[in-house]
PDB file of C-alpha atoms in Angstrom:
ATOM      1  CA  MET A   1      12.961 -18.895  -6.688  1.00  0.00           C
ATOM      2  CA  THR A   2       9.392 -17.741  -6.065  1.00  0.00           C
ATOM      3  CA  LYS A   3       7.266 -19.584  -3.506  1.00  0.00           C
ATOM      4  CA  TYR A   4       3.691 -19.762  -4.747  1.00  0.00           C
ATOM      5  CA  ILE A   5       0.855 -20.293  -2.219  1.00  0.00           C
ATOM      6  CA  LYS A   6      -2.841 -20.637  -3.052  1.00  0.00           C
ATOM      7  CA  ARG A   7      -5.453 -19.126  -0.750  1.00  0.00           C
ATOM      8  CA  GLU A   8      -6.874 -22.445   0.455  1.00  0.00           C
ATOM      9  CA  LYS A   9      -3.395 -23.649   1.461  1.00  0.00           C
ATOM     10  CA  ILE A  10      -2.419 -20.630   3.576  1.00  0.00           C
ATOM     11  CA  ASP A  11      -2.406 -21.313   7.303  1.00  0.00           C
ATOM     12  CA  ASN A  12      -0.989 -19.592  10.373  1.00  0.00           C
ATOM     13  CA  SER A  13       2.495 -21.033   9.829  1.00  0.00           C
ATOM     14  CA  ASP A  14       2.542 -19.482   6.338  1.00  0.00           C
ATOM     15  CA  ILE A  15       1.488 -16.109   7.780  1.00  0.00           C
ATOM     16  CA  ILE A  16       4.351 -16.286  10.274  1.00  0.00           C
ATOM     17  CA  GLU A  17       6.799 -17.287   7.512  1.00  0.00           C
ATOM     18  CA  ILE A  18       5.704 -14.483   5.197  1.00  0.00           C
ATOM     19  CA  SER A  19       5.707 -11.926   8.029  1.00  0.00           C
ATOM     20  CA  ASN A  20       9.283 -12.879   8.905  1.00  0.00           C
ATOM     21  CA  ALA A  21      10.209 -12.682   5.231  1.00  0.00           C
ATOM     22  CA  ILE A  22       8.766  -9.164   5.078  1.00  0.00           C
ATOM     23  CA  LYS A  23      10.883  -8.209   8.108  1.00  0.00           C
ATOM     24  CA  GLU A  24      13.941  -9.486   6.247  1.00  0.00           C
ATOM     25  CA  GLY A  25      13.155  -7.412   3.165  1.00  0.00           C
ATOM     26  CA  LYS A  26      11.762 -10.158   0.952  1.00  0.00           C
ATOM     27  CA  LEU A  27       9.321  -9.225  -1.837  1.00  0.00           C
ATOM     28  CA  VAL A  28       5.737 -10.513  -1.728  1.00  0.00           C
ATOM     29  CA  VAL A  29       2.827 -10.237  -4.167  1.00  0.00           C
ATOM     30  CA  PHE A  30      -0.412 -10.115  -2.187  1.00  0.00           C
ATOM     31  CA  PRO A  31      -4.053  -9.046  -2.427  1.00  0.00           C
ATOM     32  CA  THR A  32      -4.707  -5.668  -0.790  1.00  0.00           C
ATOM     33  CA  ASP A  33      -8.088  -4.102  -0.034  1.00  0.00           C
ATOM     34  CA  THR A  34      -8.182  -2.805  -3.622  1.00  0.00           C
ATOM     35  CA  VAL A  35      -5.911  -4.595  -6.120  1.00  0.00           C
ATOM     36  CA  TYR A  36      -2.937  -6.974  -5.988  1.00  0.00           C
ATOM     37  CA  GLY A  37       0.172  -5.291  -4.651  1.00  0.00           C
ATOM     38  CA  ILE A  38       3.872  -6.040  -4.620  1.00  0.00           C
ATOM     39  CA  GLY A  39       5.625  -5.016  -1.471  1.00  0.00           C
ATOM     40  CA  THR A  40       8.031  -5.350   1.383  1.00  0.00           C
ATOM     41  CA  ASN A  41       9.135  -3.776   4.660  1.00  0.00           C
ATOM     42  CA  ALA A  42       8.671  -0.003   4.272  1.00  0.00           C
ATOM     43  CA  TYR A  43      11.666   0.666   6.549  1.00  0.00           C
ATOM     44  CA  ASP A  44      14.111  -1.400   4.465  1.00  0.00           C
ATOM     45  CA  LYS A  45      15.763   0.867   1.876  1.00  0.00           C
ATOM     46  CA  GLU A  46      17.360  -1.889  -0.203  1.00  0.00           C
ATOM     47  CA  ALA A  47      14.163  -3.953  -0.260  1.00  0.00           C
ATOM     48  CA  CYS A  48      12.129  -0.930  -1.362  1.00  0.00           C
ATOM     49  CA  GLU A  49      14.642  -0.223  -4.113  1.00  0.00           C
ATOM     50  CA  ARG A  50      14.230  -3.817  -5.279  1.00  0.00           C
ATOM     51  CA  VAL A  51      10.453  -3.306  -5.606  1.00  0.00           C
ATOM     52  CA  TYR A  52      11.125  -0.325  -7.871  1.00  0.00           C
ATOM     53  CA  GLU A  53      13.548  -2.381  -9.953  1.00  0.00           C
ATOM     54  CA  VAL A  54      11.148  -5.323 -10.338  1.00  0.00           C
ATOM     55  CA  LYS A  55       8.274  -3.052 -11.375  1.00  0.00           C
ATOM     56  CA  GLY A  56      10.432  -0.809 -13.544  1.00  0.00           C
ATOM     57  CA  ARG A  57       8.996   2.076 -11.555  1.00  0.00           C
ATOM     58  CA  PRO A  58      10.540   5.545 -11.960  1.00  0.00           C
ATOM     59  CA  LYS A  59      12.204   6.657  -8.745  1.00  0.00           C
ATOM     60  CA  ALA A  60      10.384  10.000  -8.993  1.00  0.00           C
ATOM     61  CA  LYS A  61       7.094   8.201  -8.241  1.00  0.00           C
ATOM     62  CA  PRO A  62       6.425   7.576  -4.516  1.00  0.00           C
ATOM     63  CA  VAL A  63       4.701   4.421  -3.284  1.00  0.00           C
ATOM     64  CA  ILE A  64       1.814   3.897  -0.886  1.00  0.00           C
ATOM     65  CA  VAL A  65       2.492   2.660   2.649  1.00  0.00           C
ATOM     66  CA  LEU A  66      -0.065   0.285   4.174  1.00  0.00           C
ATOM     67  CA  ILE A  67      -0.579   0.132   7.935  1.00  0.00           C
ATOM     68  CA  SER A  68      -2.715  -2.058  10.188  1.00  0.00           C
ATOM     69  CA  ASP A  69      -3.445   0.444  12.983  1.00  0.00           C
ATOM     70  CA  ILE A  70      -3.175   4.138  13.820  1.00  0.00           C
ATOM     71  CA  SER A  71      -0.193   3.582  16.123  1.00  0.00           C
ATOM     72  CA  MET A  72       1.886   2.742  13.032  1.00  0.00           C
ATOM     73  CA  LEU A  73       0.849   6.029  11.434  1.00  0.00           C
ATOM     74  CA  LYS A  74       1.859   7.992  14.529  1.00  0.00           C
ATOM     75  CA  GLU A  75       5.378   6.575  14.207  1.00  0.00           C
ATOM     76  CA  LEU A  76       5.632   7.979  10.679  1.00  0.00           C
ATOM     77  CA  VAL A  77       4.138  11.485  10.904  1.00  0.00           C
ATOM     78  CA  ASP A  78       4.993  14.766  12.625  1.00  0.00           C
ATOM     79  CA  CYS A  79       1.331  15.288  13.444  1.00  0.00           C
ATOM     80  CA  ILE A  80      -2.162  14.523  12.167  1.00  0.00           C
ATOM     81  CA  LYS A  81      -3.986  17.667  11.025  1.00  0.00           C
ATOM     82  CA  PRO A  82      -7.630  18.142  12.102  1.00  0.00           C
ATOM     83  CA  LEU A  83      -8.935  17.704   8.534  1.00  0.00           C
ATOM     84  CA  GLU A  84      -6.730  14.644   8.048  1.00  0.00           C
ATOM     85  CA  GLN A  85      -8.317  13.230  11.206  1.00  0.00           C
ATOM     86  CA  LYS A  86     -11.777  13.896   9.745  1.00  0.00           C
ATOM     87  CA  LEU A  87     -10.869  11.898   6.645  1.00  0.00           C
ATOM     88  CA  ILE A  88      -9.446   9.121   8.790  1.00  0.00           C
ATOM     89  CA  ASP A  89     -12.620   8.978  10.884  1.00  0.00           C
ATOM     90  CA  ALA A  90     -14.837   8.937   7.793  1.00  0.00           C
ATOM     91  CA  PHE A  91     -12.996   6.594   5.452  1.00  0.00           C
ATOM     92  CA  TRP A  92     -10.489   4.433   7.342  1.00  0.00           C
ATOM     93  CA  PRO A  93     -10.130   1.561   7.107  1.00  0.00           C
ATOM     94  CA  GLY A  94     -10.881   1.743   3.410  1.00  0.00           C
ATOM     95  CA  PRO A  95      -9.677   2.727  -0.061  1.00  0.00           C
ATOM     96  CA  LEU A  96      -8.678   6.303   0.757  1.00  0.00           C
ATOM     97  CA  THR A  97      -4.960   7.029   0.689  1.00  0.00           C
ATOM     98  CA  ILE A  98      -3.903  10.198   2.520  1.00  0.00           C
ATOM     99  CA  LYS A  99      -0.731  12.184   1.944  1.00  0.00           C
ATOM    100  CA  PHE A 100       0.924  13.155   5.232  1.00  0.00           C
ATOM    101  CA  LYS A 101       4.002  15.145   6.211  1.00  0.00           C
ATOM    102  CA  LYS A 102       6.544  12.554   7.280  1.00  0.00           C
ATOM    103  CA  LYS A 103       8.672  12.449  10.383  1.00  0.00           C
ATOM    104  CA  ASN A 104      12.350  12.937   9.556  1.00  0.00           C
ATOM    105  CA  GLY A 105      14.647   9.941   9.397  1.00  0.00           C
ATOM    106  CA  ILE A 106      12.001   7.214   9.462  1.00  0.00           C
ATOM    107  CA  LEU A 107      11.119   6.161   5.915  1.00  0.00           C
ATOM    108  CA  PRO A 108      13.728   5.663   3.168  1.00  0.00           C
ATOM    109  CA  ASN A 109      13.758   8.560   0.681  1.00  0.00           C
ATOM    110  CA  ILE A 110      12.813   6.277  -2.204  1.00  0.00           C
ATOM    111  CA  VAL A 111       9.432   5.522  -0.600  1.00  0.00           C
ATOM    112  CA  CYS A 112       8.565   9.242  -0.703  1.00  0.00           C
ATOM    113  CA  ALA A 113      10.487  10.097  -3.907  1.00  0.00           C
ATOM    114  CA  SER A 114      12.660  12.277  -1.630  1.00  0.00           C
ATOM    115  CA  GLU A 115       9.670  14.469  -0.733  1.00  0.00           C
ATOM    116  CA  ARG A 116       8.736  15.669   2.766  1.00  0.00           C
ATOM    117  CA  TYR A 117       5.448  13.786   2.421  1.00  0.00           C
ATOM    118  CA  PHE A 118       4.344  10.167   2.075  1.00  0.00           C
ATOM    119  CA  THR A 119       1.032   8.455   1.356  1.00  0.00           C
ATOM    120  CA  ALA A 120      -0.609   5.926   3.672  1.00  0.00           C
ATOM    121  CA  ARG A 121      -3.739   3.813   3.947  1.00  0.00           C
ATOM    122  CA  LEU A 122      -5.101   1.730   6.807  1.00  0.00           C
ATOM    123  CA  ILE A 123      -6.542  -1.734   6.207  1.00  0.00           C
ATOM    124  CA  ASN A 124      -8.180  -3.991   8.790  1.00  0.00           C
ATOM    125  CA  LYS A 125      -9.074  -7.174   6.940  1.00  0.00           C
ATOM    126  CA  GLY A 126      -7.640  -9.851   4.702  1.00  0.00           C
ATOM    127  CA  ILE A 127      -4.349 -11.697   4.564  1.00  0.00           C
ATOM    128  CA  LEU A 128      -2.274  -8.520   4.242  1.00  0.00           C
ATOM    129  CA  HIS A 129      -3.704  -7.078   7.462  1.00  0.00           C
ATOM    130  CA  LYS A 130      -2.615 -10.259   9.254  1.00  0.00           C
ATOM    131  CA  ILE A 131       0.853 -10.041   7.717  1.00  0.00           C
ATOM    132  CA  ILE A 132       1.333  -6.389   8.690  1.00  0.00           C
ATOM    133  CA  GLN A 133       0.121  -7.066  12.227  1.00  0.00           C
ATOM    134  CA  LYS A 134       2.344 -10.100  12.640  1.00  0.00           C
ATOM    135  CA  SER A 135       5.444  -8.429  11.167  1.00  0.00           C
ATOM    136  CA  GLY A 136       4.929  -5.203  13.133  1.00  0.00           C
ATOM    137  CA  PHE A 137       6.097  -3.127  10.164  1.00  0.00           C
ATOM    138  CA  PRO A 138       4.301  -0.918   7.656  1.00  0.00           C
ATOM    139  CA  ILE A 139       4.500  -2.288   4.124  1.00  0.00           C
ATOM    140  CA  ILE A 140       4.906  -0.497   0.810  1.00  0.00           C
ATOM    141  CA  ALA A 141       2.319  -1.713  -1.671  1.00  0.00           C
ATOM    142  CA  PRO A 142       2.392  -0.411  -5.251  1.00  0.00           C
ATOM    143  CA  SER A 143       0.155  -2.364  -7.615  1.00  0.00           C
ATOM    144  CA  ALA A 144       1.464  -5.673  -8.953  1.00  0.00           C
ATOM    145  CA  ASN A 145       2.048  -4.671 -12.543  1.00  0.00           C
ATOM    146  CA  PHE A 146       4.933  -3.375 -14.579  1.00  0.00           C
ATOM    147  CA  SER A 147       5.114   0.406 -14.512  1.00  0.00           C
ATOM    148  CA  GLY A 148       3.066   1.993 -17.270  1.00  0.00           C
ATOM    149  CA  LYS A 149       0.863  -1.053 -17.802  1.00  0.00           C
ATOM    150  CA  PRO A 150      -2.789  -1.306 -16.684  1.00  0.00           C
ATOM    151  CA  VAL A 151      -3.478  -2.665 -13.209  1.00  0.00           C
ATOM    152  CA  GLU A 152      -3.915  -6.428 -13.613  1.00  0.00           C
ATOM    153  CA  LYS A 153      -7.077  -8.315 -12.595  1.00  0.00           C
ATOM    154  CA  LYS A 154      -5.948 -11.836 -13.536  1.00  0.00           C
ATOM    155  CA  ILE A 155      -3.750 -13.693 -11.055  1.00  0.00           C
ATOM    156  CA  GLU A 156      -2.452 -15.909 -13.869  1.00  0.00           C
ATOM    157  CA  ASN A 157      -1.018 -12.854 -15.631  1.00  0.00           C
ATOM    158  CA  ILE A 158       0.485 -11.566 -12.383  1.00  0.00           C
ATOM    159  CA  ILE A 159       2.163 -14.927 -11.793  1.00  0.00           C
ATOM    160  CA  ASN A 160       3.539 -14.976 -15.344  1.00  0.00           C
ATOM    161  CA  GLU A 161       4.938 -11.463 -14.949  1.00  0.00           C
ATOM    162  CA  PHE A 162       6.537 -11.804 -11.520  1.00  0.00           C
ATOM    163  CA  ASP A 163       7.483 -15.479 -11.185  1.00  0.00           C
ATOM    164  CA  GLY A 164      11.197 -15.605 -10.420  1.00  0.00           C
ATOM    165  CA  LYS A 165      11.318 -11.873  -9.661  1.00  0.00           C
ATOM    166  CA  VAL A 166       9.740 -11.911  -6.180  1.00  0.00           C
ATOM    167  CA  ASP A 167      10.063 -14.232  -3.190  1.00  0.00           C
ATOM    168  CA  TYR A 168       6.373 -15.048  -2.618  1.00  0.00           C
ATOM    169  CA  ILE A 169       3.149 -14.871  -4.616  1.00  0.00           C
ATOM    170  CA  LEU A 170      -0.107 -15.290  -2.669  1.00  0.00           C
ATOM    171  CA  ASP A 171      -2.828 -16.496  -5.037  1.00  0.00           C
ATOM    172  CA  TYR A 172      -6.261 -15.293  -3.946  1.00  0.00           C
ATOM    173  CA  GLY A 173      -7.764 -15.646  -7.391  1.00  0.00           C
ATOM    174  CA  ASP A 174      -8.765 -12.970  -9.864  1.00  0.00           C
ATOM    175  CA  ILE A 175      -9.966  -9.623  -8.557  1.00  0.00           C
ATOM    176  CA  GLU A 176     -13.381  -8.303  -9.550  1.00  0.00           C
ATOM    177  CA  ASN A 177     -12.189  -4.871 -10.618  1.00  0.00           C
ATOM    178  CA  ASN A 178      -8.968  -2.943 -10.911  1.00  0.00           C
ATOM    179  CA  ILE A 179     -10.074   0.356  -9.372  1.00  0.00           C
ATOM    180  CA  VAL A 180      -7.301   1.704  -7.178  1.00  0.00           C
ATOM    181  CA  SER A 181      -7.607   3.798  -4.035  1.00  0.00           C
ATOM    182  CA  THR A 182      -8.282   7.531  -4.070  1.00  0.00           C
ATOM    183  CA  ILE A 183      -5.314   9.679  -3.023  1.00  0.00           C
ATOM    184  CA  VAL A 184      -5.923  13.002  -1.256  1.00  0.00           C
ATOM    185  CA  GLN A 185      -3.850  15.667   0.515  1.00  0.00           C
ATOM    186  CA  ILE A 186      -4.964  18.475   2.798  1.00  0.00           C
ATOM    187  CA  VAL A 187      -3.726  21.765   1.304  1.00  0.00           C
ATOM    188  CA  ASP A 188      -4.774  25.176   2.668  1.00  0.00           C
ATOM    189  CA  ASP A 189      -7.464  23.532   4.825  1.00  0.00           C
ATOM    190  CA  LYS A 190      -9.027  21.825   1.815  1.00  0.00           C
ATOM    191  CA  ALA A 191      -8.791  18.363   0.294  1.00  0.00           C
ATOM    192  CA  PHE A 192      -6.792  18.253  -2.925  1.00  0.00           C
ATOM    193  CA  ILE A 193      -7.582  15.082  -4.852  1.00  0.00           C
ATOM    194  CA  ILE A 194      -4.368  13.731  -6.355  1.00  0.00           C
ATOM    195  CA  ARG A 195      -6.007  10.617  -7.832  1.00  0.00           C
ATOM    196  CA  GLU A 196      -9.677   9.726  -7.869  1.00  0.00           C
ATOM    197  CA  GLY A 197     -10.341   6.030  -7.406  1.00  0.00           C
ATOM    198  CA  ARG A 198     -12.909   4.028  -5.477  1.00  0.00           C
ATOM    199  CA  ILE A 199     -13.911   6.909  -3.213  1.00  0.00           C
ATOM    200  CA  LYS A 200     -15.409   9.691  -5.299  1.00  0.00           C
ATOM    201  CA  LYS A 201     -14.880  13.434  -5.004  1.00  0.00           C
ATOM    202  CA  GLU A 202     -18.536  13.886  -3.988  1.00  0.00           C
ATOM    203  CA  GLU A 203     -18.089  11.564  -1.009  1.00  0.00           C
ATOM    204  CA  ILE A 204     -15.037  13.454   0.209  1.00  0.00           C
ATOM    205  CA  ALA A 205     -16.814  16.801  -0.249  1.00  0.00           C
ATOM    206  CA  LYS A 206     -19.390  15.689   2.343  1.00  0.00           C
ATOM    207  CA  ILE A 207     -16.612  15.480   4.945  1.00  0.00           C
ATOM    208  CA  VAL A 208     -14.152  18.288   4.143  1.00  0.00           C
ATOM    209  CA  PRO A 209     -14.006  21.222   1.672  1.00  0.00           C
ATOM    210  CA  ILE A 210     -12.550  20.374  -1.748  1.00  0.00           C
ATOM    211  CA  LYS A 211      -9.667  22.326  -3.306  1.00  0.00           C
ATOM    212  CA  ASN A 212     -10.260  22.895  -7.033  1.00  0.00           C
TER     213      ASN A 212
END
């Protein structure tokens, strides 16, 4: 059964409850810094697999990991390249997702689609930031829509789609737009744009060289 909580009803006890639920591998629909996401504890293999099942997401598609501070990132990566650090300094926290080489044996393979890399973004505001901080775990956060469908703006539609399929839905109202984050990877000392979203190519080009 899904527990549904409206924004004006959420208090500190709810944040603690949801954070503990995330630790235990429960599934939560929440507002991120871009769109609504559906996620869980990024370290929990079975919970991450459940997110894929609920979304109908192909296992060949990796998911984004959200963190609340740089110390979480350092637990997940071998190292941070100089150009990756430039992007971090320029755009984090914010809607830029960066693809990093992962540290072995930390994240479940399904999160990275069995690649040697994973994607991450740092957020520092909103209910999800509080949940990540309180839980102490990074959270996977693909958009809250069925795979192949447009990213949903209306919370009513999200509730109708995922009621009974997740453990919690946090209702923060409709979102103003459904523009997702930009995803970028440093390749050959240049930024390769995997997906252009809120942060445009021209903005990134001011910080690091762009790979065509």
